[in-house]
Amino acid sequence: MKRFLIYILLPLIILVLGICIGVFIRDFPRFSMNYNVKITEIISLLLTLGIGVFIPLIVKKLIEDRRSFKNNLIEEVSSFNKITNTINDRLTTIHSSGKLTRQDKDGFVLLFEIADEEFNQLCDFLKENSNSEIQNYIDELQIKYMEFWKTLTGSEVTKSSLRKLNDETYKKAAHQHVSMKTITRKIKVGINKM
Amino acid sequence: MEIKDTLVIAKEFGDTAGARDYEDGDFSGREFYDKFLKDRFVKARDGGYKLLIDLDGFWGWPSSFVSGSFGFLSMKYGSDLVLKHIDFKSDKNPLKITKAIYEIENPTAK
């Protein structure tokens, strides 16, 4: 029985199926190969391939490069934020301690030397690589930064007779720090919009 | 206006800035004003030339020092005249120039 199935019935079924498929597709339009290809068709094919393959790759790379460039600019802004945060933390510590020493005063001068370098670098990067909206924010930031510097390295802090950071100076500097942070946030948003 | 004199602070005065007044310690802004800045500025004004202040190599730039020297000069002679006869050079930290000009334009008495 098994032999009958394998050697007779199965080949018969395959034969009948083949005939049926043959009958079914015999009237389909037949394909023919034309070996005379026009040059315009080759160009068209290459262009289609170019659009389909290369353009997505190039666009993707451009988008990634742009993102990485923006991230670098944002990182520069964050570096400046970091040093001004350090100054502000130092300010809070000194104010809470109720003491203002010679070292504390020199410490502010040192921190502003470092912050100056960060600010110079930030300006250099953004002047070359940003738009007028960000330039305006940079000018605003510079004014606020100068006020912050003037408060913390001015006579109301560096005067030799001063042994304690007074509340007014602390509040003024803390407020100037917040204003700088607000501007740097706007710069970051501006960079992302570029 | 031509630059005919250059004051290199780090060489002539000292390499570190102090605070504002004499009582605040050595290398104060007032000391710099009295011993170097005032006479050189007056000569530049009378001679009709510019004095170049070279800030390179000078460490620290506290507002109190700038106020005690350039701010004081500005209060005495007026910011326009000071800026007419003084130029700054700071290759390493250009922000120091902006800060000095800021103090000259907005001098504070104390």
mmCIF file of C-alpha atoms in Angstrom:
data_model
loop_
_atom_site.group_PDB
_atom_site.id
_atom_site.type_symbol
_atom_site.label_atom_id
_atom_site.label_comp_id
_atom_site.label_asym_id
_atom_site.label_seq_id
_atom_site.Cartn_x
_atom_site.Cartn_y
_atom_site.Cartn_z
ATOM 1 C CA MET A 1 0.000 0.000 0.000
ATOM 2 C CA LYS A 2 2.801 2.365 0.943
ATOM 3 C CA ARG A 3 4.682 1.526 -2.248
ATOM 4 C CA PHE A 4 1.540 2.246 -4.306
ATOM 5 C CA LEU A 5 1.212 5.655 -2.668
ATOM 6 C CA ILE A 6 4.858 6.663 -3.186
ATOM 7 C CA TYR A 7 5.494 5.271 -6.644
ATOM 8 C CA ILE A 8 2.148 5.577 -8.424
ATOM 9 C CA LEU A 9 -0.322 7.892 -6.736
ATOM 10 C CA LEU A 10 2.099 10.698 -5.789
ATOM 11 C CA PRO A 11 3.641 10.999 -9.298
ATOM 12 C CA LEU A 12 0.131 10.979 -10.768
ATOM 13 C CA ILE A 13 -0.994 13.802 -8.461
ATOM 14 C CA ILE A 14 2.127 15.845 -9.325
ATOM 15 C CA LEU A 15 1.530 15.237 -13.059
ATOM 16 C CA VAL A 16 -2.102 16.330 -12.849
ATOM 17 C CA LEU A 17 -1.156 19.398 -10.807
ATOM 18 C CA GLY A 18 1.535 20.319 -13.348
ATOM 19 C CA ILE A 19 -0.970 20.003 -16.226
ATOM 20 C CA CYS A 20 -3.502 22.160 -14.315
ATOM 21 C CA ILE A 21 -0.900 24.905 -13.613
ATOM 22 C CA GLY A 22 0.229 24.766 -17.251
ATOM 23 C CA VAL A 23 -3.337 25.182 -18.500
ATOM 24 C CA PHE A 24 -3.970 27.972 -15.971
ATOM 25 C CA ILE A 25 -0.990 30.162 -16.920
ATOM 26 C CA ARG A 26 -0.716 29.434 -20.653
ATOM 27 C CA ASP A 27 -2.756 32.516 -21.580
ATOM 28 C CA PHE A 28 -0.794 34.897 -19.291
ATOM 29 C CA PRO A 29 1.119 37.666 -21.115
ATOM 30 C CA ARG A 30 4.553 36.343 -21.715
ATOM 31 C CA PHE A 31 7.675 38.234 -20.718
ATOM 32 C CA SER A 32 10.349 38.826 -23.271
ATOM 33 C CA MET A 33 13.880 40.172 -22.902
ATOM 34 C CA ASN A 34 14.958 43.126 -25.008
ATOM 35 C CA TYR A 35 18.724 43.283 -25.126
ATOM 36 C CA ASN A 36 18.813 46.734 -26.766
ATOM 37 C CA VAL A 37 19.048 49.065 -23.783
ATOM 38 C CA LYS A 38 18.879 52.859 -24.214
ATOM 39 C CA ILE A 39 21.513 55.021 -22.446
ATOM 40 C CA THR A 40 18.739 57.146 -20.929
ATOM 41 C CA GLU A 41 17.315 54.020 -19.328
ATOM 42 C CA ILE A 42 20.708 53.222 -17.760
ATOM 43 C CA ILE A 43 20.971 56.779 -16.419
ATOM 44 C CA SER A 44 17.423 56.557 -15.118
ATOM 45 C CA LEU A 45 18.240 53.253 -13.380
ATOM 46 C CA LEU A 46 21.380 54.707 -11.799
ATOM 47 C CA LEU A 47 19.509 57.791 -10.662
ATOM 48 C CA THR A 48 16.803 55.658 -9.114
ATOM 49 C CA LEU A 49 19.438 53.617 -7.316
ATOM 50 C CA GLY A 50 21.140 56.834 -6.174
ATOM 51 C CA ILE A 51 17.924 58.275 -4.820
ATOM 52 C CA GLY A 52 16.958 55.018 -3.185
ATOM 53 C CA VAL A 53 20.273 54.119 -1.601
ATOM 54 C CA PHE A 54 22.716 57.006 -1.374
ATOM 55 C CA ILE A 55 20.443 59.918 -0.527
ATOM 56 C CA PRO A 56 19.019 58.304 2.653
ATOM 57 C CA LEU A 57 22.582 57.526 3.734
ATOM 58 C CA ILE A 58 23.799 61.079 3.072
ATOM 59 C CA VAL A 59 20.755 62.689 4.720
ATOM 60 C CA LYS A 60 21.139 60.411 7.744
ATOM 61 C CA LYS A 61 24.813 61.312 8.049
ATOM 62 C CA LEU A 62 24.068 65.023 7.705
ATOM 63 C CA ILE A 63 21.407 64.806 10.430
ATOM 64 C CA GLU A 64 23.768 62.885 12.726
ATOM 65 C CA ASP A 65 26.630 65.356 12.099
ATOM 66 C CA ARG A 66 24.319 68.285 12.845
ATOM 67 C CA ARG A 67 23.142 66.648 16.076
ATOM 68 C CA SER A 68 26.687 65.951 17.191
ATOM 69 C CA PHE A 69 27.683 69.560 16.362
ATOM 70 C CA LYS A 70 24.761 70.907 18.422
ATOM 71 C CA ASN A 71 25.674 68.581 21.294
ATOM 72 C CA ASN A 72 29.219 69.969 21.255
ATOM 73 C CA LEU A 73 27.924 73.540 21.447
ATOM 74 C CA ILE A 74 25.544 72.618 24.281
ATOM 75 C CA GLU A 75 28.442 70.952 26.084
ATOM 76 C CA GLU A 76 30.377 74.247 25.914
ATOM 77 C CA VAL A 77 27.427 76.053 27.516
ATOM 78 C CA SER A 78 27.235 73.339 30.191
ATOM 79 C CA SER A 79 30.968 73.707 30.963
ATOM 80 C CA PHE A 80 30.436 77.390 31.643
ATOM 81 C CA ASN A 81 27.377 76.550 33.775
ATOM 82 C CA LYS A 82 29.438 74.067 35.752
ATOM 83 C CA ILE A 83 32.065 76.616 36.814
ATOM 84 C CA THR A 84 29.453 79.258 37.709
ATOM 85 C CA ASN A 85 27.632 76.576 39.731
ATOM 86 C CA THR A 86 30.896 75.871 41.560
ATOM 87 C CA ILE A 87 31.228 79.591 42.359
ATOM 88 C CA ASN A 88 27.630 79.684 43.571
ATOM 89 C CA ASP A 89 28.106 76.561 45.736
ATOM 90 C CA ARG A 90 31.229 78.138 47.257
ATOM 91 C CA LEU A 91 29.239 81.302 47.910
ATOM 92 C CA THR A 92 26.492 79.355 49.686
ATOM 93 C CA THR A 93 29.026 77.425 51.791
ATOM 94 C CA ILE A 94 30.804 80.628 52.833
ATOM 95 C CA HIS A 95 27.533 82.372 53.638
ATOM 96 C CA SER A 96 26.300 79.418 55.719
ATOM 97 C CA SER A 97 29.609 79.196 57.613
ATOM 98 C CA GLY A 98 29.286 82.795 58.801
ATOM 99 C CA LYS A 99 33.001 83.352 58.086
ATOM 100 C CA LEU A 100 34.833 85.028 55.237
ATOM 101 C CA THR A 101 38.585 84.383 55.188
ATOM 102 C CA ARG A 102 41.431 85.669 52.998
ATOM 103 C CA GLN A 103 41.482 82.233 51.326
ATOM 104 C CA ASP A 104 37.782 82.501 50.489
ATOM 105 C CA LYS A 105 38.362 85.879 48.835
ATOM 106 C CA ASP A 106 41.353 84.583 46.832
ATOM 107 C CA GLY A 107 39.287 81.511 45.973
ATOM 108 C CA PHE A 108 36.698 83.643 44.203
ATOM 109 C CA VAL A 109 39.441 85.388 42.183
ATOM 110 C CA LEU A 110 40.834 81.992 41.169
ATOM 111 C CA LEU A 111 37.413 80.620 40.217
ATOM 112 C CA PHE A 112 36.701 83.680 38.079
ATOM 113 C CA GLU A 113 40.023 83.189 36.270
ATOM 114 C CA ILE A 114 38.802 79.702 35.297
ATOM 115 C CA ALA A 115 35.289 80.946 34.505
ATOM 116 C CA ASP A 116 36.798 83.635 32.243
ATOM 117 C CA GLU A 117 38.536 80.959 30.192
ATOM 118 C CA GLU A 118 35.300 79.002 29.881
ATOM 119 C CA PHE A 119 33.414 82.123 28.866
ATOM 120 C CA ASN A 120 36.044 83.079 26.269
ATOM 121 C CA GLN A 121 35.863 79.608 24.743
ATOM 122 C CA LEU A 122 32.075 79.653 24.781
ATOM 123 C CA CYS A 123 32.052 83.021 22.990
ATOM 124 C CA ASP A 124 34.585 81.858 20.405
ATOM 125 C CA PHE A 125 32.562 78.731 19.578
ATOM 126 C CA LEU A 126 29.195 80.433 19.481
ATOM 127 C CA LYS A 127 30.348 83.517 17.563
ATOM 128 C CA GLU A 128 31.535 81.294 14.734
ATOM 129 C CA ASN A 129 28.693 78.811 14.806
ATOM 130 C CA SER A 130 25.447 80.439 15.822
ATOM 131 C CA ASN A 131 22.763 82.852 14.733
ATOM 132 C CA SER A 132 21.906 86.414 15.783
ATOM 133 C CA GLU A 133 19.355 85.246 18.381
ATOM 134 C CA ILE A 134 22.066 83.309 20.256
ATOM 135 C CA GLN A 135 24.510 86.211 19.831
ATOM 136 C CA ASN A 136 22.032 88.456 21.634
ATOM 137 C CA TYR A 137 21.775 85.929 24.470
ATOM 138 C CA ILE A 138 25.586 85.790 24.669
ATOM 139 C CA ASP A 139 25.698 89.591 25.029
ATOM 140 C CA GLU A 140 23.063 89.374 27.790
ATOM 141 C CA LEU A 141 25.023 86.585 29.473
ATOM 142 C CA GLN A 142 28.204 88.653 29.361
ATOM 143 C CA ILE A 143 26.513 91.564 31.150
ATOM 144 C CA LYS A 144 25.122 89.244 33.846
ATOM 145 C CA TYR A 145 28.467 87.494 34.213
ATOM 146 C CA MET A 146 30.232 90.861 34.655
ATOM 147 C CA GLU A 147 27.738 91.828 37.364
ATOM 148 C CA PHE A 148 28.326 88.462 39.088
ATOM 149 C CA TRP A 149 32.110 89.012 38.889
ATOM 150 C CA LYS A 150 31.757 92.588 40.132
ATOM 151 C CA THR A 151 29.750 91.427 43.161
ATOM 152 C CA LEU A 152 32.010 88.551 44.221
ATOM 153 C CA THR A 153 35.419 90.095 43.543
ATOM 154 C CA GLY A 154 34.434 93.665 44.407
ATOM 155 C CA SER A 155 35.016 95.550 47.614
ATOM 156 C CA GLU A 156 31.862 94.173 49.247
ATOM 157 C CA VAL A 157 33.670 90.800 49.402
ATOM 158 C CA THR A 158 37.425 91.499 49.109
ATOM 159 C CA LYS A 159 37.661 94.344 51.637
ATOM 160 C CA SER A 160 40.181 93.272 54.283
ATOM 161 C CA SER A 161 37.971 94.424 57.151
ATOM 162 C CA LEU A 162 35.150 92.083 56.061
ATOM 163 C CA ARG A 163 35.013 88.883 58.113
ATOM 164 C CA LYS A 164 31.543 87.737 57.080
ATOM 165 C CA LEU A 165 29.618 87.670 53.830
ATOM 166 C CA ASN A 166 26.618 89.906 54.339
ATOM 167 C CA ASP A 167 23.117 88.757 53.408
ATOM 168 C CA GLU A 168 22.571 91.470 50.790
ATOM 169 C CA THR A 169 25.711 90.491 48.866
ATOM 170 C CA TYR A 170 24.732 86.820 49.076
ATOM 171 C CA LYS A 171 21.226 87.490 47.780
ATOM 172 C CA LYS A 172 22.496 89.747 44.994
ATOM 173 C CA ALA A 173 25.066 87.188 43.786
ATOM 174 C CA ALA A 174 22.613 84.281 44.058
ATOM 175 C CA HIS A 175 20.089 86.241 42.007
ATOM 176 C CA GLN A 176 22.728 87.063 39.374
ATOM 177 C CA HIS A 177 23.605 83.371 39.211
ATOM 178 C CA VAL A 178 19.967 82.421 38.595
ATOM 179 C CA SER A 179 19.738 85.066 35.842
ATOM 180 C CA MET A 180 22.814 83.578 34.143
ATOM 181 C CA LYS A 181 21.299 80.101 34.310
ATOM 182 C CA THR A 182 18.089 81.374 32.730
ATOM 183 C CA ILE A 183 20.059 82.868 29.843
ATOM 184 C CA THR A 184 22.136 79.712 29.337
ATOM 185 C CA ARG A 185 18.893 77.689 29.136
ATOM 186 C CA LYS A 186 17.696 80.035 26.382
ATOM 187 C CA ILE A 187 21.023 79.571 24.579
ATOM 188 C CA LYS A 188 20.612 75.780 24.731
ATOM 189 C CA VAL A 189 17.076 76.022 23.335
ATOM 190 C CA GLY A 190 18.376 78.343 20.593
ATOM 191 C CA ILE A 191 21.113 75.852 19.684
ATOM 192 C CA ASN A 192 18.564 73.040 19.437
ATOM 193 C CA LYS A 193 16.393 75.183 17.158
ATOM 194 C CA MET A 194 19.310 75.865 14.757
ATOM 195 C CA MET B 1 45.826 107.857 17.795
ATOM 196 C CA GLU B 2 49.275 106.318 17.985
ATOM 197 C CA ILE B 3 50.425 104.072 20.832
ATOM 198 C CA LYS B 4 53.692 105.496 22.175
ATOM 199 C CA ASP B 5 53.934 103.872 25.591
ATOM 200 C CA THR B 6 53.254 100.373 26.899
ATOM 201 C CA LEU B 7 52.726 99.434 30.527
ATOM 202 C CA VAL B 8 53.304 95.711 31.011
ATOM 203 C CA ILE B 9 51.675 95.215 34.419
ATOM 204 C CA ALA B 10 53.231 91.781 35.098
ATOM 205 C CA LYS B 11 56.763 93.167 34.573
ATOM 206 C CA GLU B 12 56.494 96.631 36.045
ATOM 207 C CA PHE B 13 54.035 96.206 38.892
ATOM 208 C CA GLY B 14 53.775 92.545 39.898
ATOM 209 C CA ASP B 15 52.309 89.323 38.603
ATOM 210 C CA THR B 16 49.276 89.113 40.921
ATOM 211 C CA ALA B 17 46.435 91.526 41.540
ATOM 212 C CA GLY B 18 45.505 92.538 45.070
ATOM 213 C CA ALA B 19 42.278 94.200 46.194
ATOM 214 C CA ARG B 20 41.159 97.833 45.977
ATOM 215 C CA ASP B 21 42.845 99.954 48.646
ATOM 216 C CA TYR B 22 46.208 100.030 50.442
ATOM 217 C CA GLU B 23 44.626 98.753 53.655
ATOM 218 C CA ASP B 24 43.422 95.635 51.792
ATOM 219 C CA GLY B 25 46.993 94.432 51.321
ATOM 220 C CA ASP B 26 49.854 94.541 48.815
ATOM 221 C CA PHE B 27 49.472 95.101 45.081
ATOM 222 C CA SER B 28 46.191 96.945 45.444
ATOM 223 C CA GLY B 29 44.470 98.809 42.642
ATOM 224 C CA ARG B 30 45.187 102.134 44.320
ATOM 225 C CA GLU B 31 48.874 101.294 44.610
ATOM 226 C CA PHE B 32 48.939 100.529 40.891
ATOM 227 C CA TYR B 33 47.092 103.758 40.166
ATOM 228 C CA ASP B 34 49.385 105.904 42.305
ATOM 229 C CA LYS B 35 52.707 104.374 41.266
ATOM 230 C CA PHE B 36 52.153 103.587 37.584
ATOM 231 C CA LEU B 37 48.838 104.366 35.976
ATOM 232 C CA LYS B 38 48.204 107.997 36.888
ATOM 233 C CA ASP B 39 51.523 109.479 35.666
ATOM 234 C CA ARG B 40 51.680 107.388 32.517
ATOM 235 C CA PHE B 41 48.070 108.289 31.672
ATOM 236 C CA VAL B 42 48.652 112.021 32.249
ATOM 237 C CA LYS B 43 51.723 111.883 29.972
ATOM 238 C CA ALA B 44 49.687 110.125 27.287
ATOM 239 C CA ARG B 45 46.904 112.688 27.606
ATOM 240 C CA ASP B 46 49.311 115.652 27.474
ATOM 241 C CA GLY B 47 51.333 114.107 24.662
ATOM 242 C CA GLY B 48 48.236 113.282 22.639
ATOM 243 C CA TYR B 49 49.008 109.578 22.314
ATOM 244 C CA LYS B 50 47.713 106.245 23.603
ATOM 245 C CA LEU B 51 49.031 104.224 26.511
ATOM 246 C CA LEU B 52 48.823 100.462 25.956
ATOM 247 C CA ILE B 53 48.139 98.417 29.078
ATOM 248 C CA ASP B 54 49.449 94.875 28.589
ATOM 249 C CA LEU B 55 47.587 92.454 30.856
ATOM 250 C CA ASP B 56 49.245 89.215 29.746
ATOM 251 C CA GLY B 57 51.026 87.335 32.505
ATOM 252 C CA PHE B 58 49.139 89.178 35.222
ATOM 253 C CA TRP B 59 47.244 86.701 37.395
ATOM 254 C CA GLY B 60 43.786 87.537 38.737
ATOM 255 C CA TRP B 61 41.567 90.416 37.783
ATOM 256 C CA PRO B 62 39.303 91.131 40.754
ATOM 257 C CA SER B 63 36.763 93.871 40.310
ATOM 258 C CA SER B 64 38.122 95.615 43.403
ATOM 259 C CA PHE B 65 41.576 95.956 41.813
ATOM 260 C CA VAL B 66 40.169 97.185 38.496
ATOM 261 C CA SER B 67 37.850 99.560 40.310
ATOM 262 C CA GLY B 68 40.673 100.909 42.524
ATOM 263 C CA SER B 69 42.867 101.610 39.500
ATOM 264 C CA PHE B 70 40.977 102.100 36.210
ATOM 265 C CA GLY B 71 37.642 102.915 37.865
ATOM 266 C CA PHE B 72 39.347 105.545 40.012
ATOM 267 C CA LEU B 73 41.105 106.987 36.953
ATOM 268 C CA SER B 74 37.755 107.170 35.197
ATOM 269 C CA MET B 75 36.122 108.981 38.109
ATOM 270 C CA LYS B 76 38.950 111.522 38.122
ATOM 271 C CA TYR B 77 39.325 112.154 34.407
ATOM 272 C CA GLY B 78 36.084 110.898 32.891
ATOM 273 C CA SER B 79 35.482 107.651 31.021
ATOM 274 C CA ASP B 80 35.640 109.200 27.533
ATOM 275 C CA LEU B 81 39.082 110.708 28.086
ATOM 276 C CA VAL B 82 40.387 107.521 29.700
ATOM 277 C CA LEU B 83 39.162 105.340 26.845
ATOM 278 C CA LYS B 84 40.553 107.854 24.345
ATOM 279 C CA HIS B 85 44.076 107.540 25.717
ATOM 280 C CA ILE B 86 44.176 103.945 26.950
ATOM 281 C CA ASP B 87 44.186 100.686 25.018
ATOM 282 C CA PHE B 88 44.379 97.191 26.458
ATOM 283 C CA LYS B 89 46.086 94.024 25.330
ATOM 284 C CA SER B 90 45.239 90.612 26.724
ATOM 285 C CA ASP B 91 45.846 87.792 24.271
ATOM 286 C CA LYS B 92 45.276 85.053 26.827
ATOM 287 C CA ASN B 93 42.073 86.379 28.339
ATOM 288 C CA PRO B 94 40.255 89.003 26.218
ATOM 289 C CA LEU B 95 37.465 89.168 28.788
ATOM 290 C CA LYS B 96 39.849 91.088 31.076
ATOM 291 C CA ILE B 97 39.750 93.952 28.569
ATOM 292 C CA THR B 98 35.945 93.914 28.544
ATOM 293 C CA LYS B 99 35.943 93.947 32.346
ATOM 294 C CA ALA B 100 38.359 96.893 32.510
ATOM 295 C CA ILE B 101 36.269 98.868 30.012
ATOM 296 C CA TYR B 102 33.122 97.937 31.975
ATOM 297 C CA GLU B 103 34.699 99.365 35.166
ATOM 298 C CA ILE B 104 35.841 102.508 33.340
ATOM 299 C CA GLU B 105 32.344 103.066 31.960
ATOM 300 C CA ASN B 106 30.623 102.167 35.262
ATOM 301 C CA PRO B 107 33.018 103.301 37.996
ATOM 302 C CA THR B 108 32.015 102.756 41.607
ATOM 303 C CA ALA B 109 33.186 104.932 44.453
ATOM 304 C CA LYS B 110 33.647 101.948 46.805
#
